[in-house]
Amino acid sequence: FAVYQQSARRAESRGMGTTMTAVLIDGNAAVIGHVGDSRAYLVRGDTITQLTRDHSWVAFQVEQGILTPEEAENHPNRNQLMRALGTRPQVTVDIGILPVQPGDVFFLSSDGLHGFVHDFELLNELSRPSVNLHDAIEYFIGLANARGGLDNITGVVAQVSA
């Protein structure tokens, strides 16, 4: 609600909105909260799973079978959000809970990163036994920039300890 209030208060902020993806690890469970088109992934062993669903117009079109995932990647409306914080007084936030295991890696990214770095590249880097998580983020940001990333490029990574 605070983002919406700020948007309504100042003319230069009207229509302002933002995405939010968060993971809280509590004991043996992770709670994921999400709205928008930032993403949360789980890397477990040699598998990567996207834990969130994009709240964008093109994602909805793909779900309905109107667009293919390949068409959605370069569609002119790919950044049009159907849900975001701040665009309305209230928003529905997706919330999920899943069990965690030692060694699980959670990766959160803005569309400026995951739009330019493929899931298999995330998996290849984050599933390495001796991965340095800080270096991995720097590598992904570098890849996104080198591939023409113009939007904000943000990534956060955390690994569940034993």
XYZ file of N, CA, C and O in Angstrom:
648
model
N 0.820 -1.195 0.000
C 0.000 0.000 0.000
C 0.864 1.261 0.000
O 0.489 2.262 -0.572
N 2.027 1.211 0.631
C 2.902 2.378 0.709
C 3.388 2.798 -0.680
O 3.489 3.995 -0.967
N 3.673 1.846 -1.556
C 4.110 2.181 -2.924
C 2.966 2.870 -3.659
O 3.162 3.876 -4.341
N 1.757 2.365 -3.501
C 0.587 2.975 -4.133
C 0.377 4.399 -3.623
O 0.131 5.326 -4.406
N 0.488 4.600 -2.312
C 0.305 5.938 -1.734
C 1.327 6.916 -2.298
O 0.991 8.046 -2.631
N 2.574 6.473 -2.407
C 3.620 7.345 -2.952
C 3.300 7.703 -4.400
O 3.459 8.842 -4.823
N 2.833 6.734 -5.156
C 2.482 6.955 -6.551
C 1.334 7.951 -6.673
O 1.342 8.808 -7.551
N 0.361 7.850 -5.808
C -0.807 8.730 -5.866
C -0.477 10.145 -5.395
O -1.081 11.117 -5.852
N 0.502 10.284 -4.497
C 0.846 11.570 -3.901
C 1.615 12.496 -4.833
O 1.462 13.702 -4.774
N 2.457 11.930 -5.678
C 3.365 12.758 -6.475
C 3.111 12.533 -7.960
O 3.131 11.403 -8.435
N 2.919 13.606 -8.688
C 2.602 13.525 -10.122
C 3.675 12.775 -10.895
O 3.367 11.971 -11.782
N 4.943 13.005 -10.560
C 6.035 12.345 -11.299
C 6.112 10.845 -11.018
O 6.793 10.113 -11.731
N 5.400 10.391 -9.997
C 5.396 8.971 -9.652
C 4.117 8.252 -10.075
O 3.997 7.051 -9.860
N 3.157 8.966 -10.649
C 1.867 8.340 -11.013
C 2.071 7.132 -11.904
O 2.853 7.161 -12.843
N 1.379 6.062 -11.567
C 1.479 4.839 -12.351
C 2.673 3.976 -11.982
O 2.869 2.902 -12.533
N 3.481 4.466 -11.051
C 4.671 3.743 -10.624
C 4.285 2.402 -10.014
O 3.281 2.295 -9.321
N 5.069 1.398 -10.306
C 4.867 0.094 -9.705
C 6.186 -0.641 -9.655
O 7.173 -0.211 -10.252
N 6.191 -1.728 -8.942
C 7.404 -2.526 -8.837
C 7.048 -3.991 -8.651
O 5.932 -4.319 -8.262
N 7.999 -4.828 -8.938
C 7.831 -6.255 -8.696
C 8.450 -6.585 -7.342
O 9.220 -5.796 -6.788
N 8.105 -7.753 -6.815
C 8.673 -8.187 -5.552
C 8.708 -9.712 -5.548
O 7.709 -10.365 -5.831
N 9.872 -10.242 -5.266
C 10.022 -11.678 -5.074
C 10.916 -11.864 -3.856
O 11.994 -11.278 -3.785
N 10.438 -12.643 -2.904
C 11.184 -12.839 -1.663
C 11.128 -14.299 -1.252
O 10.143 -14.994 -1.516
N 12.200 -14.747 -0.610
C 12.261 -16.092 -0.048
C 12.711 -15.950 1.403
O 13.711 -15.287 1.686
N 11.962 -16.577 2.295
C 12.311 -16.637 3.707
C 12.538 -18.099 4.046
O 11.637 -18.921 3.864
N 13.732 -18.416 4.499
C 14.037 -19.789 4.888
C 13.931 -19.859 6.406
O 14.606 -19.119 7.123
N 13.047 -20.740 6.861
C 12.789 -20.889 8.292
C 12.849 -22.375 8.622
O 11.918 -23.123 8.296
N 13.950 -22.794 9.227
C 14.118 -24.208 9.551
C 14.210 -25.040 8.288
O 15.076 -24.806 7.448
N 13.295 -25.974 8.118
C 13.307 -26.877 6.960
C 12.335 -26.463 5.871
O 11.989 -27.276 5.012
N 11.875 -25.212 5.899
C 10.907 -24.761 4.898
C 11.318 -23.400 4.341
O 11.966 -22.605 5.023
N 10.924 -23.167 3.103
C 11.104 -21.865 2.467
C 9.718 -21.326 2.140
O 8.861 -22.042 1.624
N 9.507 -20.054 2.448
C 8.273 -19.362 2.104
C 8.622 -18.393 0.987
O 9.566 -17.605 1.115
N 7.879 -18.477 -0.105
C 8.132 -17.623 -1.262
C 6.949 -16.684 -1.429
O 5.799 -17.119 -1.427
N 7.224 -15.385 -1.545
C 6.217 -14.375 -1.844
C 6.583 -13.723 -3.161
O 7.756 -13.433 -3.412
N 5.567 -13.485 -4.013
C 5.881 -13.024 -5.360
C 4.733 -12.253 -5.987
O 3.573 -12.649 -5.902
N 5.084 -11.145 -6.650
C 4.170 -10.415 -7.521
C 5.008 -9.734 -8.599
O 6.073 -9.197 -8.327
N 4.583 -9.838 -9.859
C 5.294 -9.209 -10.966
C 6.017 -10.208 -11.834
O 5.586 -11.354 -11.975
N 7.137 -9.765 -12.417
C 7.876 -10.646 -13.331
C 9.325 -10.867 -12.920
O 10.131 -11.325 -13.714
N 9.655 -10.539 -11.672
C 10.922 -11.029 -11.131
C 10.688 -12.503 -10.836
O 9.544 -12.951 -10.800
N 11.737 -13.265 -10.649
C 11.568 -14.708 -10.493
C 12.374 -15.259 -9.319
O 13.388 -14.705 -8.937
N 11.899 -16.411 -8.835
C 12.651 -17.217 -7.877
C 12.840 -18.594 -8.495
O 11.905 -19.169 -9.065
N 14.066 -19.089 -8.400
C 14.422 -20.424 -8.883
C 14.993 -21.220 -7.720
O 15.585 -20.658 -6.800
N 14.862 -22.530 -7.824
C 15.506 -23.447 -6.897
C 16.425 -24.351 -7.705
O 15.994 -24.976 -8.672
N 17.694 -24.391 -7.297
C 18.643 -25.345 -7.872
C 18.867 -26.405 -6.811
O 19.326 -26.110 -5.703
N 18.502 -27.630 -7.145
C 18.674 -28.765 -6.242
C 19.360 -29.856 -7.051
O 18.782 -30.376 -7.999
N 20.618 -30.151 -6.675
C 21.379 -31.146 -7.432
C 21.584 -30.667 -8.857
O 22.094 -29.580 -9.083
N 21.151 -31.472 -9.816
C 21.336 -31.109 -11.223
C 20.028 -30.666 -11.881
O 19.831 -30.811 -13.079
N 19.129 -30.066 -11.070
C 17.831 -29.609 -11.570
C 17.590 -28.164 -11.166
O 17.900 -27.768 -10.046
N 17.031 -27.397 -12.099
C 16.599 -26.037 -11.782
C 15.092 -25.977 -11.976
O 14.554 -26.506 -12.950
N 14.410 -25.331 -11.021
C 12.964 -25.202 -11.074
C 12.591 -23.739 -10.883
O 13.030 -23.113 -9.910
N 11.799 -23.205 -11.797
C 11.276 -21.857 -11.612
C 10.125 -21.964 -10.621
O 9.156 -22.683 -10.854
N 10.235 -21.265 -9.498
C 9.256 -21.369 -8.423
C 8.109 -20.368 -8.554
O 7.087 -20.519 -7.899
N 8.300 -19.346 -9.363
C 7.301 -18.292 -9.505
C 6.752 -18.264 -10.922
O 7.370 -18.790 -11.845
N 5.616 -17.649 -11.056
C 4.957 -17.493 -12.349
C 4.922 -16.005 -12.656
O 4.497 -15.198 -11.819
N 5.378 -15.631 -13.856
C 5.369 -14.221 -14.235
C 3.940 -13.702 -14.320
O 3.064 -14.358 -14.896
N 3.714 -12.520 -13.785
C 2.407 -11.875 -13.852
C 2.409 -10.853 -14.992
O 2.055 -9.689 -14.799
N 2.814 -11.294 -16.156
C 2.886 -10.412 -17.318
C 1.845 -10.808 -18.360
O 1.314 -11.920 -18.357
N 1.590 -9.866 -19.253
C 0.622 -10.107 -20.325
C 1.065 -11.278 -21.192
O 0.261 -12.141 -21.519
N 2.360 -11.338 -21.562
C 2.809 -12.429 -22.446
C 2.765 -13.775 -21.737
O 2.438 -14.784 -22.367
N 3.055 -13.817 -20.440
C 2.965 -15.088 -19.716
C 1.533 -15.608 -19.735
O 1.299 -16.807 -19.915
N 0.571 -14.695 -19.579
C -0.837 -15.087 -19.642
C -1.180 -15.614 -21.043
O -1.879 -16.617 -21.182
N -0.661 -14.960 -22.067
C -0.921 -15.397 -23.446
C -0.320 -16.781 -23.701
O -0.917 -17.604 -24.384
N 0.850 -17.046 -23.137
C 1.475 -18.368 -23.281
C 0.624 -19.411 -22.553
O 0.367 -20.492 -23.092
N 0.188 -19.097 -21.336
C -0.658 -20.030 -20.575
C -1.942 -20.374 -21.324
O -2.428 -21.498 -21.249
N -2.478 -19.404 -22.062
C -3.720 -19.612 -22.810
C -3.479 -20.278 -24.169
O -4.432 -20.568 -24.887
N -2.204 -20.495 -24.531
C -1.887 -21.121 -25.809
C -1.953 -20.173 -26.993
O -1.907 -20.600 -28.148
N -2.029 -18.878 -26.732
C -2.117 -17.872 -27.797
C -0.738 -17.564 -28.355
O -0.577 -17.382 -29.554
N 0.270 -17.496 -27.485
C 1.660 -17.279 -27.887
C 2.488 -18.488 -27.490
O 2.188 -19.152 -26.495
N 3.543 -18.747 -28.233
C 4.513 -19.761 -27.833
C 5.532 -19.090 -26.911
O 5.694 -17.860 -26.947
N 6.254 -19.866 -26.103
C 7.308 -19.253 -25.276
C 8.335 -18.491 -26.121
O 8.826 -17.441 -25.709
N 8.629 -19.000 -27.305
C 9.590 -18.321 -28.189
C 9.039 -16.977 -28.669
O 9.779 -15.989 -28.731
N 7.756 -16.921 -28.996
C 7.141 -15.655 -29.422
C 7.116 -14.662 -28.267
O 7.325 -13.457 -28.464
N 6.888 -15.162 -27.069
C 6.810 -14.299 -25.898
C 8.147 -13.633 -25.582
O 8.181 -12.491 -25.125
N 9.251 -14.330 -25.838
C 10.587 -13.806 -25.514
C 10.855 -12.449 -26.126
O 11.496 -11.604 -25.517
N 10.397 -12.221 -27.352
C 10.694 -10.972 -28.057
C 9.452 -10.144 -28.358
O 9.514 -9.212 -29.150
N 8.337 -10.476 -27.742
C 7.093 -9.750 -27.998
C 7.201 -8.318 -27.491
O 7.773 -8.072 -26.431
N 6.648 -7.348 -28.237
C 6.749 -5.951 -27.792
C 6.060 -5.673 -26.449
O 6.414 -4.715 -25.768
N 5.115 -6.519 -26.040
C 4.425 -6.323 -24.759
C 4.973 -7.210 -23.650
O 4.318 -7.385 -22.626
N 6.173 -7.745 -23.810
C 6.697 -8.709 -22.836
C 6.903 -8.108 -21.452
O 6.904 -8.824 -20.465
N 7.043 -6.794 -21.356
C 7.254 -6.166 -20.044
C 5.976 -5.578 -19.449
O 6.015 -4.928 -18.413
N 4.849 -5.803 -20.097
C 3.581 -5.285 -19.588
C 3.085 -6.191 -18.461
O 2.771 -7.360 -18.680
N 3.029 -5.635 -17.254
C 2.636 -6.413 -16.080
C 1.129 -6.369 -15.856
O 0.493 -5.334 -16.055
N 0.600 -7.490 -15.441
C -0.808 -7.564 -15.073
C -0.981 -7.419 -13.562
O -2.073 -7.120 -13.089
N 0.101 -7.663 -12.821
C 0.105 -7.498 -11.367
C 1.434 -6.908 -10.954
O 2.484 -7.394 -11.370
N 1.394 -5.887 -10.111
C 2.609 -5.272 -9.571
C 2.241 -4.531 -8.295
O 1.081 -4.167 -8.084
N 3.231 -4.296 -7.449
C 3.017 -3.490 -6.247
C 2.937 -2.027 -6.642
O 3.758 -1.542 -7.410
N 1.922 -1.325 -6.129
C 1.843 0.112 -6.307
C 0.899 0.597 -7.386
O 0.564 1.770 -7.419
N 0.462 -0.266 -8.275
C -0.412 0.189 -9.348
C -1.872 0.262 -8.918
O -2.679 0.919 -9.572
N -2.198 -0.404 -7.834
C -3.556 -0.406 -7.249
C -3.396 -0.409 -5.721
O -2.354 -0.805 -5.204
N -4.444 -0.034 -5.000
C -4.326 -0.027 -3.529
C -4.050 -1.406 -2.946
O -3.384 -1.534 -1.935
N -4.557 -2.458 -3.613
C -4.322 -3.816 -3.127
C -3.890 -4.687 -4.297
O -4.285 -4.458 -5.435
N -3.084 -5.699 -3.992
C -2.617 -6.624 -5.023
C -2.564 -8.020 -4.404
O -2.284 -8.171 -3.213
N -2.858 -9.004 -5.216
C -2.758 -10.390 -4.763
C -1.319 -10.847 -4.922
O -0.749 -10.760 -6.018
N -0.741 -11.317 -3.852
C 0.633 -11.814 -3.853
C 0.580 -13.337 -3.817
O -0.134 -13.921 -3.003
N 1.304 -13.979 -4.737
C 1.410 -15.436 -4.706
C 2.319 -15.825 -3.541
O 3.398 -15.249 -3.369
N 1.883 -16.802 -2.752
C 2.676 -17.281 -1.621
C 2.728 -18.799 -1.690
O 1.719 -19.456 -1.945
N 3.923 -19.339 -1.513
C 4.091 -20.783 -1.513
C 5.078 -21.207 -0.443
O 5.908 -20.413 0.001
N 4.963 -22.446 -0.029
C 5.861 -23.020 0.977
C 6.403 -24.320 0.417
O 5.646 -25.108 -0.162
N 7.707 -24.536 0.561
C 8.277 -25.809 0.129
C 9.387 -26.236 1.075
O 10.027 -25.399 1.715
N 9.594 -27.540 1.190
C 10.670 -28.026 2.061
C 12.031 -27.719 1.441
O 12.165 -27.677 0.215
N 13.011 -27.492 2.300
C 14.378 -27.248 1.823
C 15.296 -28.358 2.287
O 15.016 -29.052 3.263
N 16.396 -28.504 1.560
C 17.411 -29.495 1.884
C 18.766 -28.799 1.917
O 18.976 -27.811 1.201
N 19.695 -29.308 2.717
C 21.051 -28.744 2.686
C 21.589 -28.777 1.255
O 21.397 -29.748 0.530
N 22.208 -27.671 0.863
C 22.769 -27.563 -0.481
C 21.837 -26.908 -1.479
O 22.277 -26.514 -2.571
N 20.550 -26.776 -1.163
C 19.628 -26.080 -2.068
C 20.133 -24.667 -2.309
O 20.619 -23.994 -1.391
N 19.994 -24.216 -3.549
C 20.375 -22.858 -3.907
C 19.123 -22.139 -4.416
O 18.446 -22.629 -5.324
N 18.829 -20.999 -3.803
C 17.722 -20.153 -4.259
C 18.317 -18.983 -5.025
O 19.260 -18.340 -4.563
N 17.755 -18.725 -6.181
C 18.221 -17.638 -7.035
C 17.034 -16.757 -7.390
O 16.031 -17.237 -7.906
N 17.125 -15.476 -7.063
C 16.089 -14.503 -7.372
C 16.645 -13.533 -8.392
O 17.813 -13.111 -8.280
N 15.827 -13.182 -9.392
C 16.330 -12.272 -10.416
C 15.233 -11.379 -10.965
O 14.063 -11.767 -11.022
N 15.645 -10.186 -11.364
C 14.747 -9.287 -12.074
C 14.685 -9.718 -13.533
O 15.528 -10.481 -14.010
N 13.689 -9.197 -14.254
C 13.551 -9.564 -15.658
C 14.742 -9.080 -16.481
O 15.044 -9.644 -17.521
N 15.442 -8.070 -16.006
C 16.637 -7.608 -16.705
C 17.756 -8.628 -16.691
O 18.653 -8.588 -17.524
N 17.705 -9.577 -15.768
C 18.695 -10.656 -15.728
C 18.145 -11.913 -16.400
O 18.717 -12.408 -17.366
N 17.011 -12.410 -15.920
C 16.530 -13.684 -16.473
C 16.069 -13.555 -17.916
O 15.960 -14.555 -18.609
N 15.869 -12.330 -18.387
C 15.535 -12.142 -19.799
C 16.723 -12.351 -20.723
O 16.544 -12.493 -21.934
N 17.931 -12.376 -20.157
C 19.141 -12.497 -20.974
C 20.014 -13.691 -20.620
O 20.957 -13.995 -21.337
N 19.744 -14.326 -19.500
C 20.511 -15.496 -19.075
C 19.545 -16.673 -19.011
O 18.507 -16.601 -18.361
N 19.867 -17.738 -19.700
C 18.981 -18.896 -19.802
C 19.052 -19.778 -18.557
O 20.059 -19.817 -17.861
N 17.961 -20.502 -18.332
C 17.892 -21.392 -17.170
C 19.048 -22.386 -17.145
O 19.619 -22.656 -16.093
N 19.407 -22.942 -18.311
C 20.495 -23.928 -18.334
C 21.819 -23.290 -17.934
O 22.677 -23.948 -17.340
N 22.007 -21.998 -18.219
C 23.226 -21.307 -17.807
C 23.228 -21.092 -16.294
O 24.279 -21.232 -15.647
N 22.072 -20.759 -15.748
C 21.965 -20.632 -14.290
C 22.306 -21.958 -13.624
O 23.090 -22.011 -12.679
N 21.714 -23.031 -14.147
C 21.946 -24.364 -13.590
C 23.411 -24.759 -13.687
O 24.002 -25.232 -12.710
N 24.026 -24.574 -14.853
C 25.435 -24.954 -15.038
C 26.340 -24.284 -14.017
O 27.250 -24.915 -13.473
N 26.088 -23.012 -13.745
C 26.941 -22.272 -12.812
C 26.609 -22.596 -11.357
O 27.498 -22.835 -10.541
N 25.318 -22.604 -11.017
C 24.920 -22.727 -9.610
C 24.963 -24.155 -9.081
O 24.930 -24.358 -7.874
N 25.053 -25.139 -9.966
C 25.106 -26.530 -9.494
C 26.542 -27.039 -9.347
O 26.747 -28.157 -8.884
N 27.527 -26.196 -9.690
C 28.924 -26.614 -9.505
C 29.207 -26.778 -8.012
O 28.815 -25.920 -7.210
N 29.877 -27.873 -7.611
C 30.118 -28.138 -6.186
C 30.871 -27.022 -5.460
O 30.603 -26.755 -4.299
N 31.773 -26.350 -6.130
C 32.583 -25.337 -5.447
C 32.217 -23.921 -5.885
O 33.054 -23.025 -5.853
N 30.958 -23.707 -6.267
C 30.556 -22.399 -6.773
C 30.711 -21.320 -5.699
O 30.392 -21.531 -4.536
N 31.262 -20.192 -6.117
C 31.326 -19.006 -5.274
C 30.097 -18.178 -5.649
O 29.980 -17.701 -6.783
N 29.144 -18.037 -4.728
C 27.867 -17.405 -5.042
C 28.019 -15.948 -5.464
O 27.327 -15.479 -6.365
N 28.926 -15.226 -4.843
C 29.167 -13.833 -5.237
C 29.683 -13.762 -6.672
O 29.215 -12.951 -7.474
N 30.638 -14.617 -6.997
C 31.179 -14.638 -8.357
C 30.109 -15.041 -9.368
O 30.086 -14.539 -10.497
N 29.215 -15.950 -8.976
C 28.143 -16.386 -9.876
C 27.230 -15.211 -10.226
O 26.881 -15.016 -11.405
N 26.853 -14.416 -9.246
C 26.003 -13.241 -9.508
C 26.719 -12.277 -10.445
O 26.136 -11.771 -11.403
N 27.982 -12.004 -10.177
C 28.745 -11.101 -11.043
C 28.807 -11.635 -12.477
O 28.677 -10.878 -13.435
N 28.977 -12.946 -12.618
C 29.012 -13.587 -13.936
C 27.677 -13.408 -14.659
O 27.633 -13.022 -15.824
N 26.568 -13.645 -13.966
C 25.249 -13.514 -14.587
C 24.959 -12.074 -14.994
O 24.420 -11.818 -16.067
N 25.314 -11.123 -14.140
C 25.107 -9.710 -14.466
C 25.950 -9.328 -15.674
O 25.489 -8.628 -16.578
N 27.185 -9.815 -15.716
C 28.049 -9.561 -16.874
C 27.460 -10.131 -18.157
O 27.492 -9.478 -19.212
N 26.925 -11.357 -18.080
C 26.291 -11.964 -19.257
C 25.104 -11.128 -19.730
O 24.957 -10.861 -20.926
N 24.240 -10.734 -18.792
C 23.063 -9.948 -19.161
C 23.469 -8.626 -19.802
O 22.906 -8.221 -20.824
N 24.459 -7.959 -19.228
C 24.948 -6.700 -19.815
C 25.527 -6.918 -21.201
O 25.245 -6.159 -22.130
N 26.330 -7.958 -21.354
C 26.968 -8.239 -22.653
C 25.944 -8.581 -23.727
O 26.180 -8.357 -24.908
N 24.798 -9.101 -23.299
C 23.750 -9.493 -24.258
C 22.726 -8.390 -24.495
O 21.676 -8.634 -25.070
N 23.032 -7.200 -24.023
C 22.171 -6.065 -24.324
C 21.182 -5.683 -23.251
O 20.247 -4.937 -23.522
N 21.376 -6.160 -22.038
C 20.454 -5.835 -20.954
C 20.406 -4.336 -20.711
O 21.426 -3.715 -20.454
N 19.225 -3.760 -20.836
C 19.051 -2.321 -20.631
C 18.231 -2.021 -19.383
O 18.281 -0.935 -18.855
N 17.456 -2.991 -18.943
C 16.590 -2.832 -17.775
C 17.451 -2.995 -16.517
O 18.637 -3.281 -16.602
N 16.827 -2.810 -15.352
C 17.595 -3.077 -14.137
C 17.968 -4.559 -14.113
O 17.191 -5.408 -14.510
N 19.173 -4.835 -13.710
C 19.694 -6.207 -13.692
C 20.054 -6.518 -12.250
O 21.039 -6.002 -11.721
N 19.220 -7.353 -11.634
C 19.389 -7.660 -10.224
C 19.324 -9.157 -10.009
O 18.472 -9.828 -10.591
N 20.212 -9.657 -9.176
C 20.183 -11.073 -8.813
C 20.597 -11.235 -7.360
O 21.448 -10.509 -6.861
N 19.965 -12.202 -6.703
C 20.296 -12.556 -5.324
C 20.370 -14.067 -5.270
O 19.520 -14.748 -5.831
N 21.383 -14.580 -4.588
C 21.528 -16.030 -4.483
C 21.842 -16.399 -3.031
O 22.556 -15.664 -2.348
N 21.259 -17.500 -2.577
C 21.508 -17.988 -1.216
C 21.499 -19.497 -1.241
O 20.728 -20.118 -1.980
N 22.365 -20.082 -0.442
C 22.453 -21.524 -0.354
C 22.117 -21.975 1.056
O 22.540 -21.355 2.035
N 21.324 -23.042 1.144
C 20.937 -23.602 2.433
C 22.121 -24.396 2.978
O 22.638 -25.282 2.308
N 22.536 -24.056 4.187
C 23.666 -24.768 4.793
C 23.183 -26.042 5.479
O 21.987 -26.227 5.718
N 24.133 -26.871 5.828
C 23.808 -28.159 6.482
C 23.386 -27.943 7.908
O 23.639 -26.985 8.546
